[in-house]
PDB file of C-alpha atoms in Angstrom:
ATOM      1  CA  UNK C   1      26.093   6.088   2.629  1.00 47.00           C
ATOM      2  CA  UNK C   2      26.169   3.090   0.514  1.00 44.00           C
ATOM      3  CA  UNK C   3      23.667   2.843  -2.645  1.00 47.00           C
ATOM      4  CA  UNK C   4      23.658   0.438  -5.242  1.00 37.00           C
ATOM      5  CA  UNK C   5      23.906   2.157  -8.431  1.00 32.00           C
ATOM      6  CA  UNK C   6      22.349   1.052 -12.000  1.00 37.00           C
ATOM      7  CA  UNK C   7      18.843   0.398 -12.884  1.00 35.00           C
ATOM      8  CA  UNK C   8      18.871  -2.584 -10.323  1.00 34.00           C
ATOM      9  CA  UNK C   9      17.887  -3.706  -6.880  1.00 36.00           C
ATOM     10  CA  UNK C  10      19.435  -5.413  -4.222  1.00 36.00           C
ATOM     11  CA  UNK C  11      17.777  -9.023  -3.588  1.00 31.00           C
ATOM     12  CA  UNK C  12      17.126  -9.457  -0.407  1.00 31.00           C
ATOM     13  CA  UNK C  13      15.702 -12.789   1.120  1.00 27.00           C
ATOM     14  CA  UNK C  14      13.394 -13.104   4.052  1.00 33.00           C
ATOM     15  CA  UNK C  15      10.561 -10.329   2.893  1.00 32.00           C
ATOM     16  CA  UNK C  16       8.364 -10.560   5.883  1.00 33.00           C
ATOM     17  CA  UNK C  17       4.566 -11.445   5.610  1.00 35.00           C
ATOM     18  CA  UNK C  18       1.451  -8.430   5.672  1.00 39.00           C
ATOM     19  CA  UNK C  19      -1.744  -9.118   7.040  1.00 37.00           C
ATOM     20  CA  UNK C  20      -4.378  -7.160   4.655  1.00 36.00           C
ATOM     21  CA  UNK C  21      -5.285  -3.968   6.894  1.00 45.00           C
ATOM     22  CA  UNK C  22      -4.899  -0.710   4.242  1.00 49.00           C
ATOM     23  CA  UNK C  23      -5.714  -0.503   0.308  1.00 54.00           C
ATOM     24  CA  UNK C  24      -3.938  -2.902  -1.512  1.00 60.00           C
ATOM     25  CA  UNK C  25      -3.989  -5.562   0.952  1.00 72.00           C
ATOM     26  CA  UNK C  26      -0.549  -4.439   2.724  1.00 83.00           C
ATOM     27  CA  UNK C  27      -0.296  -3.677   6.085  1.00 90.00           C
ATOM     28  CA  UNK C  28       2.327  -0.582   6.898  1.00 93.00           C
ATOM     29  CA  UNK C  29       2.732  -2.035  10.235  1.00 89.00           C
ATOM     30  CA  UNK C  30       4.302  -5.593   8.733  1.00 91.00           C
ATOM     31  CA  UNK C  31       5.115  -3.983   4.842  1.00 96.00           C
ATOM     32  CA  UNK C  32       8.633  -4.261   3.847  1.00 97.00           C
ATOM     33  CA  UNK C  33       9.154  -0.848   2.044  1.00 98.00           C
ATOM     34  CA  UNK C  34      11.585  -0.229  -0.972  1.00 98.00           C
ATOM     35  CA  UNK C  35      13.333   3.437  -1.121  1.00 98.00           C
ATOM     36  CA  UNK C  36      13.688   3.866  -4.929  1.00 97.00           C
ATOM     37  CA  UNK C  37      15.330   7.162  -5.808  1.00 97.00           C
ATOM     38  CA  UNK C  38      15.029   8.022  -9.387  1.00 96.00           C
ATOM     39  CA  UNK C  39      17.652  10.259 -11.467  1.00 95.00           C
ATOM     40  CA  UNK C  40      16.275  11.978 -14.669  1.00 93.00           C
ATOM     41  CA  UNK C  41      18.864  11.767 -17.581  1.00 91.00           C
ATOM     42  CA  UNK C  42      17.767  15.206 -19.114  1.00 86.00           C
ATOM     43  CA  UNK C  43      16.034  17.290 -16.618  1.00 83.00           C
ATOM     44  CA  UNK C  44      14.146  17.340 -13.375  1.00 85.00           C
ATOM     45  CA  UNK C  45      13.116  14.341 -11.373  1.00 88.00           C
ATOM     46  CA  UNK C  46       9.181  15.814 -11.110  1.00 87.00           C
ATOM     47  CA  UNK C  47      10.162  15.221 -15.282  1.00 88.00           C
ATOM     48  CA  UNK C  48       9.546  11.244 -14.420  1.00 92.00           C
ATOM     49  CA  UNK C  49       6.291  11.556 -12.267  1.00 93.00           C
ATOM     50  CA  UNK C  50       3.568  11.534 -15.295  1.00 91.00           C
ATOM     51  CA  UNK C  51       4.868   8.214 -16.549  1.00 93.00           C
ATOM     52  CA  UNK C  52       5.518   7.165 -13.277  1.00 95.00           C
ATOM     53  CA  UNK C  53       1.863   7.837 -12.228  1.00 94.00           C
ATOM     54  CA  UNK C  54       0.578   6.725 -15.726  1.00 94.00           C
ATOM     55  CA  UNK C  55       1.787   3.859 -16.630  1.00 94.00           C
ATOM     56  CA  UNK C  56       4.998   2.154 -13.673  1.00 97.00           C
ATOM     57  CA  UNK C  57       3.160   2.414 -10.247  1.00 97.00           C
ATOM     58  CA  UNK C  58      -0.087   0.861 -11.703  1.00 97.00           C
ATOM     59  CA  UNK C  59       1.794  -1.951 -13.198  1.00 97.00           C
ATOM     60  CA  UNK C  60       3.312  -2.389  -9.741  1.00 97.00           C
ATOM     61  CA  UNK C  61       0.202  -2.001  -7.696  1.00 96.00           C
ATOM     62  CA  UNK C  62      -0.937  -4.843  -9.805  1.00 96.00           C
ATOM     63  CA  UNK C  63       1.603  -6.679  -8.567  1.00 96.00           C
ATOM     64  CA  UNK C  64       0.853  -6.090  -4.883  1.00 96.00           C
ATOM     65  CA  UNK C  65       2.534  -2.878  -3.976  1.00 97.00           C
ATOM     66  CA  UNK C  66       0.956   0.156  -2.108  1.00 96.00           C
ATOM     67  CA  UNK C  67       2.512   3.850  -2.872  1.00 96.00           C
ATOM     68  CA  UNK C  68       3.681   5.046   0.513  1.00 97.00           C
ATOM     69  CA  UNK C  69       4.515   8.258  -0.190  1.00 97.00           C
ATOM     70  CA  UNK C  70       6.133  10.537  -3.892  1.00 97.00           C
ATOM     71  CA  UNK C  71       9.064  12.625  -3.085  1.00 96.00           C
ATOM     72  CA  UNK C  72      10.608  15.815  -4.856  1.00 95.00           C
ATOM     73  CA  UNK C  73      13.281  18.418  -3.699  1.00 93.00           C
ATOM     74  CA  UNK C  74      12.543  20.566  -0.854  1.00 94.00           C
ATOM     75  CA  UNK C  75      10.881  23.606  -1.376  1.00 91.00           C
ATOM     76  CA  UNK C  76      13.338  25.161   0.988  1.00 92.00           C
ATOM     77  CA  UNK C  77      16.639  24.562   0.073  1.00 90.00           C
ATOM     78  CA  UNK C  78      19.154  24.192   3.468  1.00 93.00           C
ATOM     79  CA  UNK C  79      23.013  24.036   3.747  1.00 91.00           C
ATOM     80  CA  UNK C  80      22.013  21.601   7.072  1.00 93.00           C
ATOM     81  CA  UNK C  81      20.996  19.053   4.392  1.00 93.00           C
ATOM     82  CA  UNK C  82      21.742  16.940   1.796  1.00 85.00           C
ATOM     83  CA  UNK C  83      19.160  17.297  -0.675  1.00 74.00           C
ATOM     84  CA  UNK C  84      17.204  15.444  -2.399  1.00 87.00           C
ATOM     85  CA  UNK C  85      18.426  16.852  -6.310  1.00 87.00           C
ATOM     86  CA  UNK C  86      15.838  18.452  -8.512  1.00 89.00           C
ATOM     87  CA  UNK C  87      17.069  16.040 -11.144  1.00 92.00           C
ATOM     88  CA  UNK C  88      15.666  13.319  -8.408  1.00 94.00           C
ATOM     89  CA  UNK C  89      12.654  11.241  -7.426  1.00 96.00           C
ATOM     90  CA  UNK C  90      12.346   9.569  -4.505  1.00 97.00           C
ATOM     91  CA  UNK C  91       9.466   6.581  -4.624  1.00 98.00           C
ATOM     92  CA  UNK C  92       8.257   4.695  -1.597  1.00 98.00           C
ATOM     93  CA  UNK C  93       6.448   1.695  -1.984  1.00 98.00           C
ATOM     94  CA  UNK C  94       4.784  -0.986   0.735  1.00 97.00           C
ATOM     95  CA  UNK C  95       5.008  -4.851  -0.233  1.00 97.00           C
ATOM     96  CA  UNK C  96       3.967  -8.091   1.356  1.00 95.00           C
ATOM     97  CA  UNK C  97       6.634  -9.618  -0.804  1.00 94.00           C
ATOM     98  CA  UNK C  98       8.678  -7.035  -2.939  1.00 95.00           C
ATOM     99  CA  UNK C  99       8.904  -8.369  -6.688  1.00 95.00           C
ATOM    100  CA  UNK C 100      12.294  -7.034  -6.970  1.00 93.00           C
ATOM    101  CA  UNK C 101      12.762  -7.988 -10.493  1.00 95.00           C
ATOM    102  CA  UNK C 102       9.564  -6.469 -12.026  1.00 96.00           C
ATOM    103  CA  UNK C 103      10.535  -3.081  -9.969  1.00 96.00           C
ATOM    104  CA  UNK C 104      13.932  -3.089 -11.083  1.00 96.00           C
ATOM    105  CA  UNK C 105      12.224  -3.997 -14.944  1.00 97.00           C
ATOM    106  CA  UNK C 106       9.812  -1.001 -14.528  1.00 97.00           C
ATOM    107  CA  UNK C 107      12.143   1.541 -13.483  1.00 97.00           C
ATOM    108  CA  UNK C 108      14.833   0.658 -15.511  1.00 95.00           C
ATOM    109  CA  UNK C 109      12.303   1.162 -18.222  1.00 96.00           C
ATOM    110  CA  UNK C 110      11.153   4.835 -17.571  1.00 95.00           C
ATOM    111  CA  UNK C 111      12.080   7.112 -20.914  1.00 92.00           C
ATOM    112  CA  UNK C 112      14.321   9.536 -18.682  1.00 91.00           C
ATOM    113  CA  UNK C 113      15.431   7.742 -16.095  1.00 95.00           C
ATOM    114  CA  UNK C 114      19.560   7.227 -15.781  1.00 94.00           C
ATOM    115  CA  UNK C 115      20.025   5.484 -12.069  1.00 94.00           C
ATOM    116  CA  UNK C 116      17.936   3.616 -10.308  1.00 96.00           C
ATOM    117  CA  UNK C 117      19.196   3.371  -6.663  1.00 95.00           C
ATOM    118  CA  UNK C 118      16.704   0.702  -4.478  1.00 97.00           C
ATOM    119  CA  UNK C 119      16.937  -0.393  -0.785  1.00 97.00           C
ATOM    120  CA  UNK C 120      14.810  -2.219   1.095  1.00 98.00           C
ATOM    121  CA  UNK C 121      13.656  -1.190   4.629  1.00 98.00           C
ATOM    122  CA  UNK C 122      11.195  -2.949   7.810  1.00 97.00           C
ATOM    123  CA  UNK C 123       9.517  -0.593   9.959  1.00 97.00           C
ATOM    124  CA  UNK C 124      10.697  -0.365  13.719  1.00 98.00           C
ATOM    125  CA  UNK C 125       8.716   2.321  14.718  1.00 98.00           C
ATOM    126  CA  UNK C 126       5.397   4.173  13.233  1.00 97.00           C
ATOM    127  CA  UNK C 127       4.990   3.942   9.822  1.00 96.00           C
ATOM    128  CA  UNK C 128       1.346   2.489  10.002  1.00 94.00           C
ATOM    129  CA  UNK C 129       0.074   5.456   8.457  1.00 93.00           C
ATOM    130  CA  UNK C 130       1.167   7.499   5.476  1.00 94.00           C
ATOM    131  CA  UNK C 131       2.967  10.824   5.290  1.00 96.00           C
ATOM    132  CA  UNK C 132       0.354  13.904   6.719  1.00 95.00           C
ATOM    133  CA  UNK C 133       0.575  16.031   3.572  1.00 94.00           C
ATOM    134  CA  UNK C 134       2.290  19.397   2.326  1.00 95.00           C
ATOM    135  CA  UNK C 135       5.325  19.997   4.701  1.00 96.00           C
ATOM    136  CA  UNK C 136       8.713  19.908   5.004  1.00 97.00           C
ATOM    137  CA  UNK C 137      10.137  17.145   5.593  1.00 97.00           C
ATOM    138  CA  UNK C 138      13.539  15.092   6.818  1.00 98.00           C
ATOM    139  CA  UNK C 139      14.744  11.531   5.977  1.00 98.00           C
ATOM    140  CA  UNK C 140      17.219  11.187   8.189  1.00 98.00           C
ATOM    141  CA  UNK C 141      19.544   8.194   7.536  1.00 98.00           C
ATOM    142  CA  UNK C 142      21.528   7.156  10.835  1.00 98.00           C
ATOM    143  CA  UNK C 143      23.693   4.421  11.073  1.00 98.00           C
ATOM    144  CA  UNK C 144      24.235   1.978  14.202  1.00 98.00           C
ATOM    145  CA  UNK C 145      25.922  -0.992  15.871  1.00 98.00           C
ATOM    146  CA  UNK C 146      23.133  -3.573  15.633  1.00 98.00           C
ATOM    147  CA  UNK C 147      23.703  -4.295  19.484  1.00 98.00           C
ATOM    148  CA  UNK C 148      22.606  -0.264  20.087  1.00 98.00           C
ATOM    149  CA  UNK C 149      19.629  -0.175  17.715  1.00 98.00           C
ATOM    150  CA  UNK C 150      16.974  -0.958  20.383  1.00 98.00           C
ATOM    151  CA  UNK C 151      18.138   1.383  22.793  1.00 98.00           C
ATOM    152  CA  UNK C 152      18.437   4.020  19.956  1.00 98.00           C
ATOM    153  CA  UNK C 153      14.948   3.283  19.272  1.00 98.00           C
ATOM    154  CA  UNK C 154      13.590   3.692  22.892  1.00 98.00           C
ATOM    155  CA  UNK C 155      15.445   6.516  23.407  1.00 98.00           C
ATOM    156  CA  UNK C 156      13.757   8.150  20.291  1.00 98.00           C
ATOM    157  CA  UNK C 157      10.275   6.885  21.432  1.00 98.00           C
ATOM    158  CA  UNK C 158      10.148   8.261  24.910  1.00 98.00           C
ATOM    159  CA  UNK C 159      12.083  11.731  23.715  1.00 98.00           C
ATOM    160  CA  UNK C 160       8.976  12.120  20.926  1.00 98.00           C
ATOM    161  CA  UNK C 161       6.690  12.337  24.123  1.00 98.00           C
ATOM    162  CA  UNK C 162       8.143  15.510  25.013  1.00 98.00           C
ATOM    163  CA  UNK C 163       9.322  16.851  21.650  1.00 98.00           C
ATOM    164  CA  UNK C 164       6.436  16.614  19.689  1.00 98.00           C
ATOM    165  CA  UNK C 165       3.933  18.599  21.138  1.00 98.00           C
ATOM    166  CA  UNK C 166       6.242  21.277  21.945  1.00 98.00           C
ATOM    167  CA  UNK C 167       7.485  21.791  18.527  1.00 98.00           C
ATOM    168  CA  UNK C 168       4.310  20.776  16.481  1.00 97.00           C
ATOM    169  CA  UNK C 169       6.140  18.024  14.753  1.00 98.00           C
ATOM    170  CA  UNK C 170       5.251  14.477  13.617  1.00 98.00           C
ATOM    171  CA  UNK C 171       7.587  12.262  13.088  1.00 98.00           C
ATOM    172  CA  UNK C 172       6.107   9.782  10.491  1.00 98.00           C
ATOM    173  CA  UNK C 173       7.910   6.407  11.063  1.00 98.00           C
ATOM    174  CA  UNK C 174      11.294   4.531  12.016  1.00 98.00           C
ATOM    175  CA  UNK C 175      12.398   1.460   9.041  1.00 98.00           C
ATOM    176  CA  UNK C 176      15.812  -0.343   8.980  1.00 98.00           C
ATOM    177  CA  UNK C 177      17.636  -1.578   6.696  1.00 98.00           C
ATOM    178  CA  UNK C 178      17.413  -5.257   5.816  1.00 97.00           C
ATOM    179  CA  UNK C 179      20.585  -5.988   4.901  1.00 94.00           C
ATOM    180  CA  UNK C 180      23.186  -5.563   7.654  1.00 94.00           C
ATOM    181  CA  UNK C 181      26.907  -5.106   7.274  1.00 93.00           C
ATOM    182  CA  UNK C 182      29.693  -5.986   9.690  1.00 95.00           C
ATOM    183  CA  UNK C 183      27.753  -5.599  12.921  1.00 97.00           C
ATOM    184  CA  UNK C 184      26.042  -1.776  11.371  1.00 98.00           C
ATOM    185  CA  UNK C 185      22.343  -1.853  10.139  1.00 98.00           C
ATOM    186  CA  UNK C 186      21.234   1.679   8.559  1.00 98.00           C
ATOM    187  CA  UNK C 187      17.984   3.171   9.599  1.00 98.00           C
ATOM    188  CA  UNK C 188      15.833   5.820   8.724  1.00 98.00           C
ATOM    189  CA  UNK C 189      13.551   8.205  10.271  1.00 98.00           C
ATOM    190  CA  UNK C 190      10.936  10.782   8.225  1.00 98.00           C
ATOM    191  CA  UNK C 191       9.629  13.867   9.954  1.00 98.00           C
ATOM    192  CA  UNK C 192       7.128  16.380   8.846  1.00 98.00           C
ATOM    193  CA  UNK C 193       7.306  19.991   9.885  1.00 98.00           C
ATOM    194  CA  UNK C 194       4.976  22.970   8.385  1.00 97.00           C
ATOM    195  CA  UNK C 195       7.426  24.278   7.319  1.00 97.00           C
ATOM    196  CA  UNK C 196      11.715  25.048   7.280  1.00 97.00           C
ATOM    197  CA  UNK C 197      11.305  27.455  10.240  1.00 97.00           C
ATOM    198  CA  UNK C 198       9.289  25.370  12.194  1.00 97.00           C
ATOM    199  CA  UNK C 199      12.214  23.248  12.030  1.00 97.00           C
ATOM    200  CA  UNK C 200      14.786  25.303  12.777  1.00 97.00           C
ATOM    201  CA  UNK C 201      12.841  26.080  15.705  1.00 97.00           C
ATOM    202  CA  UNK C 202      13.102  22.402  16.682  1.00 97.00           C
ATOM    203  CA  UNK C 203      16.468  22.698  17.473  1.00 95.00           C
ATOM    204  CA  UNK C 204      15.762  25.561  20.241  1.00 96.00           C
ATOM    205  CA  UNK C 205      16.317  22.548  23.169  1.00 93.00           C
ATOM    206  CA  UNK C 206      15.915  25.058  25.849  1.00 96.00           C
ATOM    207  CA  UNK C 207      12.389  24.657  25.352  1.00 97.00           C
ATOM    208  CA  UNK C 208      12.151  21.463  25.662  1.00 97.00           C
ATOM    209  CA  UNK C 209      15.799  19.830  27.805  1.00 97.00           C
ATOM    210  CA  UNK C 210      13.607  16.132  28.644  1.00 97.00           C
ATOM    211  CA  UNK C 211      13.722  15.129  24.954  1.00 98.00           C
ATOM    212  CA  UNK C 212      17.019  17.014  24.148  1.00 97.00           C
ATOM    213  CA  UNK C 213      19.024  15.046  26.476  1.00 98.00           C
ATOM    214  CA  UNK C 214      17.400  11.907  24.915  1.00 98.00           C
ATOM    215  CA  UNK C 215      18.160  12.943  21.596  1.00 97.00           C
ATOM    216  CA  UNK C 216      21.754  13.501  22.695  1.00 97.00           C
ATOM    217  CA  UNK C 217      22.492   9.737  24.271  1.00 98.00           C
ATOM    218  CA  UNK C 218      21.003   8.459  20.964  1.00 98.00           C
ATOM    219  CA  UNK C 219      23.424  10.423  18.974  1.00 97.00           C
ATOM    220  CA  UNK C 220      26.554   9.154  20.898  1.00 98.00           C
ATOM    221  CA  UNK C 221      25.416   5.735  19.486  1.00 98.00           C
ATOM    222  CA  UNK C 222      25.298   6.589  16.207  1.00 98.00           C
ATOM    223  CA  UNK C 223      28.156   5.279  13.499  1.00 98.00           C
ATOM    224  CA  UNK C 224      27.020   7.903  10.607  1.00 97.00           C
ATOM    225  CA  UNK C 225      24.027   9.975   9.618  1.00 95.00           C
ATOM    226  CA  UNK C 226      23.122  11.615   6.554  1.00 96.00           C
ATOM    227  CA  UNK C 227      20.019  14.124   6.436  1.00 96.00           C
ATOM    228  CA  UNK C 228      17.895  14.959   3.291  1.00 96.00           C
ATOM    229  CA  UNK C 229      15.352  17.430   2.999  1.00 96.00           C
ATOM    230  CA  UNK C 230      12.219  16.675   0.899  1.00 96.00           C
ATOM    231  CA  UNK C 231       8.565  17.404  -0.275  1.00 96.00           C
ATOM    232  CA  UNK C 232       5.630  15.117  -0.829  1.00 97.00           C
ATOM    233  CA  UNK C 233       3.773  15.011  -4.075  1.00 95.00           C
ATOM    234  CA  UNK C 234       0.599  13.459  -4.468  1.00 87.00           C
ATOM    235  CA  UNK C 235       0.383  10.050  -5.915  1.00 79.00           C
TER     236      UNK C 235
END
């Protein structure tokens, strides 16, 4: 997958518009959401969240944005995943119109922080409402032909019928990628589960062959993925 490294941010023109439904005046629904994930120079990424919490995210609240969700290393570490470090923080953040250069200005600026890797993401499905709460969860990162995204997308919605009440999951919200490259937009997808078992026991499709074979045409479109594993902190 394809980050842009350095205390900087990709600039990316056509921010959509928010209508002022949640705190902060930002609707998830309409939000364009930047995926900041912060490397600590010295020590553990949880190292960054006090001045993070303290001083950067109210500066940038100020300026209009809405913390969607804090994210540390998994509690339970998985070889089916590539995790999110424990020298890493992942911030998500909700924008009527992202002030890239002030985010790239306040991150940069954090005492510990080494790289600063932003993208920028619109939702496509879910995502009106913010992460449950103590979990485990997935960001899944799946690339796509842009001609295949919609079916991808409907084939995810109608398997979620089936899936989610039979494995007790929730998955939180759908966002692609704004920029697009040769014909392939990135997406990503965040799940909760209680726990790592509970999602292990996900993958038991027997139980549940509807949303399996759903799952399965939507992976034959799919150019790349990239899992991560990942817990919420509190903001």
């Amino acid at each position: 997958m394809r980050w842009i490294f350095g205390a900087m941010l990709v600039l990316v023109l056509g921010v959509v518009g928010c209508s002022e439904t949640s705190g902060g005046g930002v609707s998830f629904e309409e939000a364009t959401l930047s995926y900041s994930v912060l490397t600590s120079r010295t020590g553990l990424g949880t190292d960054l969240v006090d001045e993070l919490r303290d001083s950067t995210l109210p500066t940038l609240e100020a300026a209009g944005a809405v913390v969607y969700g804090l994210w540390a290393a998994a509690a339970e570490h998985d070889e089916n995943f590539t995790e999110i470090s424990d020298s890493r923080v992942v911030v998500m953040l909700a924008w009527a119109e992202v002030e890239t250069e002030l985010l790239a200005a306040e991150f940069g600026a954090l005492a510990d922080v080494s790289t600063v890797q932003t993208r920028l993401w619109e939702p496509s499905l879910r995502g009106d409402e913010r992460p449950p709460g103590p979990g485990f969860y997935v960001h899944r990162f799946e690339q796509y032909p842009t001609e295949d995204l919609d079916e991808a997308l409907s084939l995810s919605e109608s398997a979620w019928v089936t899936s989610e009440p039979t494995f007790e999951n929730l998955v939180v919200g759908v966002w692609q990628e704004l920029e697009v490259n040769d014909g392939l937009v990135w997406t990503v997808r965040i799940a909760w589960y209680e726990d790592l078992n509970h999602w292990y026991d996900s993958r038991n499709f027997a139980r549940d062959p509807e949303s399996f074979l759903k799952f399965a045409q939507r992976a034959l479109l799919q150019v790349d993925d990239e899992p991560w594993s990942a817990s919420l902190l509190e903001r």
